[in-house]
Coordinates of C-alpha atoms in Angstrom, one line a residue:
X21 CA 0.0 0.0 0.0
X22 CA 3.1 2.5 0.7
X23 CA 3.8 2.5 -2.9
X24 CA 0.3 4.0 -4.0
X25 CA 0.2 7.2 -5.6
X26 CA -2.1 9.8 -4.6
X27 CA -4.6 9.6 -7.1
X28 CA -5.5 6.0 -6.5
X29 CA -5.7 6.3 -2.9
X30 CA -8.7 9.1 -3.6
X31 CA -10.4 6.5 -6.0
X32 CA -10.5 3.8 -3.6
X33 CA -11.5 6.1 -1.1
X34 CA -14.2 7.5 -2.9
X35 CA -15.5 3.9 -3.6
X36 CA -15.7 3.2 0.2
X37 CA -17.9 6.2 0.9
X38 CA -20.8 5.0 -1.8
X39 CA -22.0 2.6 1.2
X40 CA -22.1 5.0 3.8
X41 CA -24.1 7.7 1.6
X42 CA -26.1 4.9 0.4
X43 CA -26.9 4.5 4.4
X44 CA -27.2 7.9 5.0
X45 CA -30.0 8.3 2.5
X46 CA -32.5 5.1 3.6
X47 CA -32.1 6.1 6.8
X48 CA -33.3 9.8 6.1
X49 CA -36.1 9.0 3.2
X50 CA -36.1 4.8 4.0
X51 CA -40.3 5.1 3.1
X52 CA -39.1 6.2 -0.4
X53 CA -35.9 3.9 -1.4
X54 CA -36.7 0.1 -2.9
X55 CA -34.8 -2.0 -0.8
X56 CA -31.9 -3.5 -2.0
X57 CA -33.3 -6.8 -3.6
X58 CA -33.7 -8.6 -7.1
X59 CA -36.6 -6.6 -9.0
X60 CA -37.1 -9.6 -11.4
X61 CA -37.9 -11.3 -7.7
X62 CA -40.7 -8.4 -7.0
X63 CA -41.9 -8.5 -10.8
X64 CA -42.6 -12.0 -10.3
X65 CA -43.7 -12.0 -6.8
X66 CA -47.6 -12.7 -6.0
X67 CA -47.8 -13.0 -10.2
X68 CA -50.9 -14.7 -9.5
X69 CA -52.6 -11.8 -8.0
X70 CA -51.0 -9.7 -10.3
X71 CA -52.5 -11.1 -13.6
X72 CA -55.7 -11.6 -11.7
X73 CA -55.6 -7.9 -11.3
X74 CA -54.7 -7.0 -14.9
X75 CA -57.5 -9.4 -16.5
X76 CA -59.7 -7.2 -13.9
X77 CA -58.8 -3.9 -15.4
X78 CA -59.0 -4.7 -19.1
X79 CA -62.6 -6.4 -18.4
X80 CA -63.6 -3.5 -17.0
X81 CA -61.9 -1.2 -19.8
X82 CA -64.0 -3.0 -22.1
X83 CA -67.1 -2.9 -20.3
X84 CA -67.0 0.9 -19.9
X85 CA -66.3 1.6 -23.3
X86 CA -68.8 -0.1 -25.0
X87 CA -70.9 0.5 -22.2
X88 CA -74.3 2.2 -24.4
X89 CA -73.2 0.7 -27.7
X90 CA -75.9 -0.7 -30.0
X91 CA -76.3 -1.9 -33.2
X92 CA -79.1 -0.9 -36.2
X93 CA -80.5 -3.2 -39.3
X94 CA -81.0 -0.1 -41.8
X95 CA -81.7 -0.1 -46.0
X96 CA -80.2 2.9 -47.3
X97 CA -80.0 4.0 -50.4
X98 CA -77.0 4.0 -53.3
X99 CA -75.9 6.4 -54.9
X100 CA -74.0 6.7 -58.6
X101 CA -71.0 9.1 -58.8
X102 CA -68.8 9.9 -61.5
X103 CA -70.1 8.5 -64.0
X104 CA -68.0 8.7 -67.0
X105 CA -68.6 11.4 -69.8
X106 CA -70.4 10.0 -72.6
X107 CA -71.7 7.3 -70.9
X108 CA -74.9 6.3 -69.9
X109 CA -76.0 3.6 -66.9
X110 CA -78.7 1.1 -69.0
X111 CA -80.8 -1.5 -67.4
X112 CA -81.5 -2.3 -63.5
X113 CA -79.0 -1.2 -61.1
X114 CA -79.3 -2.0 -57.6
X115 CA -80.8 0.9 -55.3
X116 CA -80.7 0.3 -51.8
X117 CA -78.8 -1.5 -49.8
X118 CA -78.6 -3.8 -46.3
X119 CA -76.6 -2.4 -43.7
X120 CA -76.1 -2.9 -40.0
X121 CA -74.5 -0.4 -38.1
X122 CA -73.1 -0.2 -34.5
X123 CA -72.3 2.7 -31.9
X124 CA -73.7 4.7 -29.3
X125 CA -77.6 4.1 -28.8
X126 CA -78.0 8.0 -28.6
X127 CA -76.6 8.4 -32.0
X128 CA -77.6 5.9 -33.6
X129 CA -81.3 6.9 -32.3
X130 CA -80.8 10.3 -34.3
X131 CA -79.6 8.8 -37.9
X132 CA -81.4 9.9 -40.7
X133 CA -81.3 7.6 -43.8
X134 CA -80.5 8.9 -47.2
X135 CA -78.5 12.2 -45.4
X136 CA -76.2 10.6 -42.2
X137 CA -76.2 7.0 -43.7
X138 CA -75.8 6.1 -47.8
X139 CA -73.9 4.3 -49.7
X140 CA -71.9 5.7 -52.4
X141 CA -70.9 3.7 -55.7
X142 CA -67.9 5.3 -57.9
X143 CA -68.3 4.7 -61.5
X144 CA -65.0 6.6 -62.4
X145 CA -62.9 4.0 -63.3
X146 CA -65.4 1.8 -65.3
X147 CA -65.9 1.4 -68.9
X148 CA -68.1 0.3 -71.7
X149 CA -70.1 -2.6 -71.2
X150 CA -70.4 -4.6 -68.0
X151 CA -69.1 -3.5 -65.3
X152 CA -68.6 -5.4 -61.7
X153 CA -68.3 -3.0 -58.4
X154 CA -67.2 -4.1 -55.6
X155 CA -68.3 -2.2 -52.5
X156 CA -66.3 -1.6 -48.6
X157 CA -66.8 -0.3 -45.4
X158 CA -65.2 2.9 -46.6
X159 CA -68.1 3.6 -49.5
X160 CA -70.9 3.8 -46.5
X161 CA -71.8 7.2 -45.4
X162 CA -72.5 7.2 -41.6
X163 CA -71.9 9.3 -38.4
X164 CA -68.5 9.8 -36.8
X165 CA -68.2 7.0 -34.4
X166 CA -70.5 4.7 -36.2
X167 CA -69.1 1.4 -37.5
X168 CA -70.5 -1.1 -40.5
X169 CA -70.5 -4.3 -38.8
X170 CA -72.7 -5.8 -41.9
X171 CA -74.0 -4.6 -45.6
X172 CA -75.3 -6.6 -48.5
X173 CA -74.7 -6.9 -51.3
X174 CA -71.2 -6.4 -51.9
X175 CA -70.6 -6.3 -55.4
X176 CA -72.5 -4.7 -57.9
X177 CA -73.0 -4.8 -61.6
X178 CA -73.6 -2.0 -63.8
X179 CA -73.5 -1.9 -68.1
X180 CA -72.6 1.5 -69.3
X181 CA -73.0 2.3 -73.2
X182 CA -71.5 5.1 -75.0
X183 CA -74.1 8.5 -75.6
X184 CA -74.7 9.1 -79.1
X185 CA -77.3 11.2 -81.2
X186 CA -79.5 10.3 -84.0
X187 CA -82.3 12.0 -85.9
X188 CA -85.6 10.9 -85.7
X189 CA -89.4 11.7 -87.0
X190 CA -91.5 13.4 -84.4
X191 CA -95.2 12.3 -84.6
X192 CA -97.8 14.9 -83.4
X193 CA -100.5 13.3 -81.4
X194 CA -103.9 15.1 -80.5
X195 CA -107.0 14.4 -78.1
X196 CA -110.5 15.8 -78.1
X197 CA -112.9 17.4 -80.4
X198 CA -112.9 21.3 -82.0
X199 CA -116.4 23.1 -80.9
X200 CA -119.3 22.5 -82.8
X201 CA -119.2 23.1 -86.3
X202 CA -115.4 22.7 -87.1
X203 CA -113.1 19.9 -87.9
X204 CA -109.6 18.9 -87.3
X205 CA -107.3 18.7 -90.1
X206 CA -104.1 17.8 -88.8
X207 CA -101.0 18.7 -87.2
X208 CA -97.9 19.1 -88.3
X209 CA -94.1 19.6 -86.3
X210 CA -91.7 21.5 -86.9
X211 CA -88.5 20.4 -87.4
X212 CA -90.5 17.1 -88.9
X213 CA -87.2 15.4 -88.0
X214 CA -85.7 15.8 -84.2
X215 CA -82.5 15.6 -82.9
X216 CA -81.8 13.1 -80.0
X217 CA -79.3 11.3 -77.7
X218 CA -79.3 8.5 -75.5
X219 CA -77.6 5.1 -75.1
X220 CA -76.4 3.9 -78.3
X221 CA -78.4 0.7 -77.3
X222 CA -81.7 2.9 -77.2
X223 CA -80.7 4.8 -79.8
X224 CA -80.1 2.2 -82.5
X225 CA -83.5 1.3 -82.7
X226 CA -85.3 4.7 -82.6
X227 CA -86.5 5.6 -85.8
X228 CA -90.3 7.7 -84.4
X229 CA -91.0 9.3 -81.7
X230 CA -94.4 10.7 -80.2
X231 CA -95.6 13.7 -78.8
X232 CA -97.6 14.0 -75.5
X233 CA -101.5 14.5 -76.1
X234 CA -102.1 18.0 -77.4
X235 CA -105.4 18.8 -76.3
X236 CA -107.6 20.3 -79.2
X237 CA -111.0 20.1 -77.3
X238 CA -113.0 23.4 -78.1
X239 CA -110.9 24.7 -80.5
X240 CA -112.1 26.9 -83.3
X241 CA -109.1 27.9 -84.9
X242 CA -105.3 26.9 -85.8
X243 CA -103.3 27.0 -82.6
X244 CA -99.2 26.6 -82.6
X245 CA -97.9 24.6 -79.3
X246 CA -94.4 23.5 -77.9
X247 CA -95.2 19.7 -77.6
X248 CA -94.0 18.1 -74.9
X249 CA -92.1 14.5 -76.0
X250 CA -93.3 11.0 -75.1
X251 CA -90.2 9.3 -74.3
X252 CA -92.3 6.4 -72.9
X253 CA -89.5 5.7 -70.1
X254 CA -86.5 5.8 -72.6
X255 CA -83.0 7.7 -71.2
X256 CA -82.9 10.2 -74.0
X257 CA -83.1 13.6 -74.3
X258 CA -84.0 16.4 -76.9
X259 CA -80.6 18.3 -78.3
X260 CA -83.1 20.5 -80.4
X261 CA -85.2 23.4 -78.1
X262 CA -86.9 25.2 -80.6
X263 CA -90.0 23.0 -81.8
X264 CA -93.5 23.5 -82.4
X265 CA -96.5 21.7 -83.5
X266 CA -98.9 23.5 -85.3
X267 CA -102.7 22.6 -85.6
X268 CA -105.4 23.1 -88.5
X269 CA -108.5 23.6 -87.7
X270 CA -111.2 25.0 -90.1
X271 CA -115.2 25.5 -90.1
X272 CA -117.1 22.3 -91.4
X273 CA -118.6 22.9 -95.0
X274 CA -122.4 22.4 -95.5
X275 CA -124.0 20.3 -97.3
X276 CA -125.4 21.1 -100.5

């Protein structure tokens, strides 16, 4: 020991005074210091009791939060967006659908169906001809908070045709009788040929097209009328505004 230098003398004797400041300090705040022990020996001590305790609190975790929860059978309806331009939706598409939805009863007592809860089908990305859909979670409208648990059906089909225009005769159509003493003597449209468009499917075989009833009950005189079109359920439309019918009337002759 008489041949240590100075500085290792300090560093031993600064090791030796770690246990007296480490007695020092239990016996001024004991009630606060861990005693010195294995901790892996106090993890696993009364582990029993310990996982007992834990299964305890996440039971009721769980209970509290979905304490009030309820679920809903609703039929809501679908919409079509972005349908492509040019293109036309032909035949049945599906309208409604089945969904069940769960979450808090005092929201799910205030949904309104149609404005809180829809579902939405995106047509951007299909094409001519049929056309297969499939539908998530994520394409029903609901509530924040509100969860899809169910909905039906999940796929839907859809057949798109291309929009195109064709000319076709227009057909005046009249109901009634002129007052006594005059006679009808026809009707005529003009432009005799309209333009249309429509699905090229609907389209192909248009070659006529009627007008609504024009009422010539009483008359005693021509009369000029904007028809209105019978399109008799057909997706078409008129590209041409400005048309009229025009009808002849004129007093009956006597007889000689």
């Amino acid at each position: 020991m008489g041949n240590m230098h100075d500085p290792e003398r300090q560093r031993i004797s600064s090791y030796n005074c770690v246990p007296n400041m480490l007695s020092k300090i239990k016996m001024r705040f004991g009630k606060f210091i861990v005693p010195d022990r294995d901790y892996r020996a106090l993890v696993l001590e009364n582990w029993g009791i310990k996982l007992f305790s834990l299964v305890m609190t996440l039971t009721l975790w769980f209970y509290v939060t979905s304490k009030g929860k309820a679920e809903m059978a609703l039929t809501v309806p679908l919409e079509l967006r972005n349908i492509p331009k040019k293109m036309a939706v032909v035949g049945n598409v599906t309208k409604n659908l089945e969904v069940r939805v769960q979450g808090q009863e005092r929201v799910l007592r205030n949904i309104t169906v149609g404005k809180q809860v829809s579902g939405i089908l995106d047509l951007s990305s299909s094409r001519a001809g049929e056309n297969t859909i499939r539908i998530s979670p994520e394409d029903i409208n609901r509530p924040a908070g509100v969860s899809v648990t169910y909905f039906s059906p999940y796929e839907i089909k859809v057949r798109l045709e291309p929009i195109v225009q064709k000319r076709a005769i227009l057909i005046p159509r009249t109901q009634g009788r002129p007052a006594a003493g005059y006679v009808f003597t026809g009707a005529k449209s003009m432009p005799a040929m309209i333009l249309l468009e429509g699905p090229q499917g609907v389209m192909q075989a248009l070659t006529t097209i009627r007008t609504m009833p024009i009422d010539i009950e009483g008359l005693r005189e021509p009369v000029s009328v904007t028809p209105k079109i019978d399109y008799q359920g057909r997706p078409i439309t008129i590209v041409e505004k400005d048309i009229s019918v025009t009808v002849t009337i004129r007093k009956r002759r006597g007889r000689k």
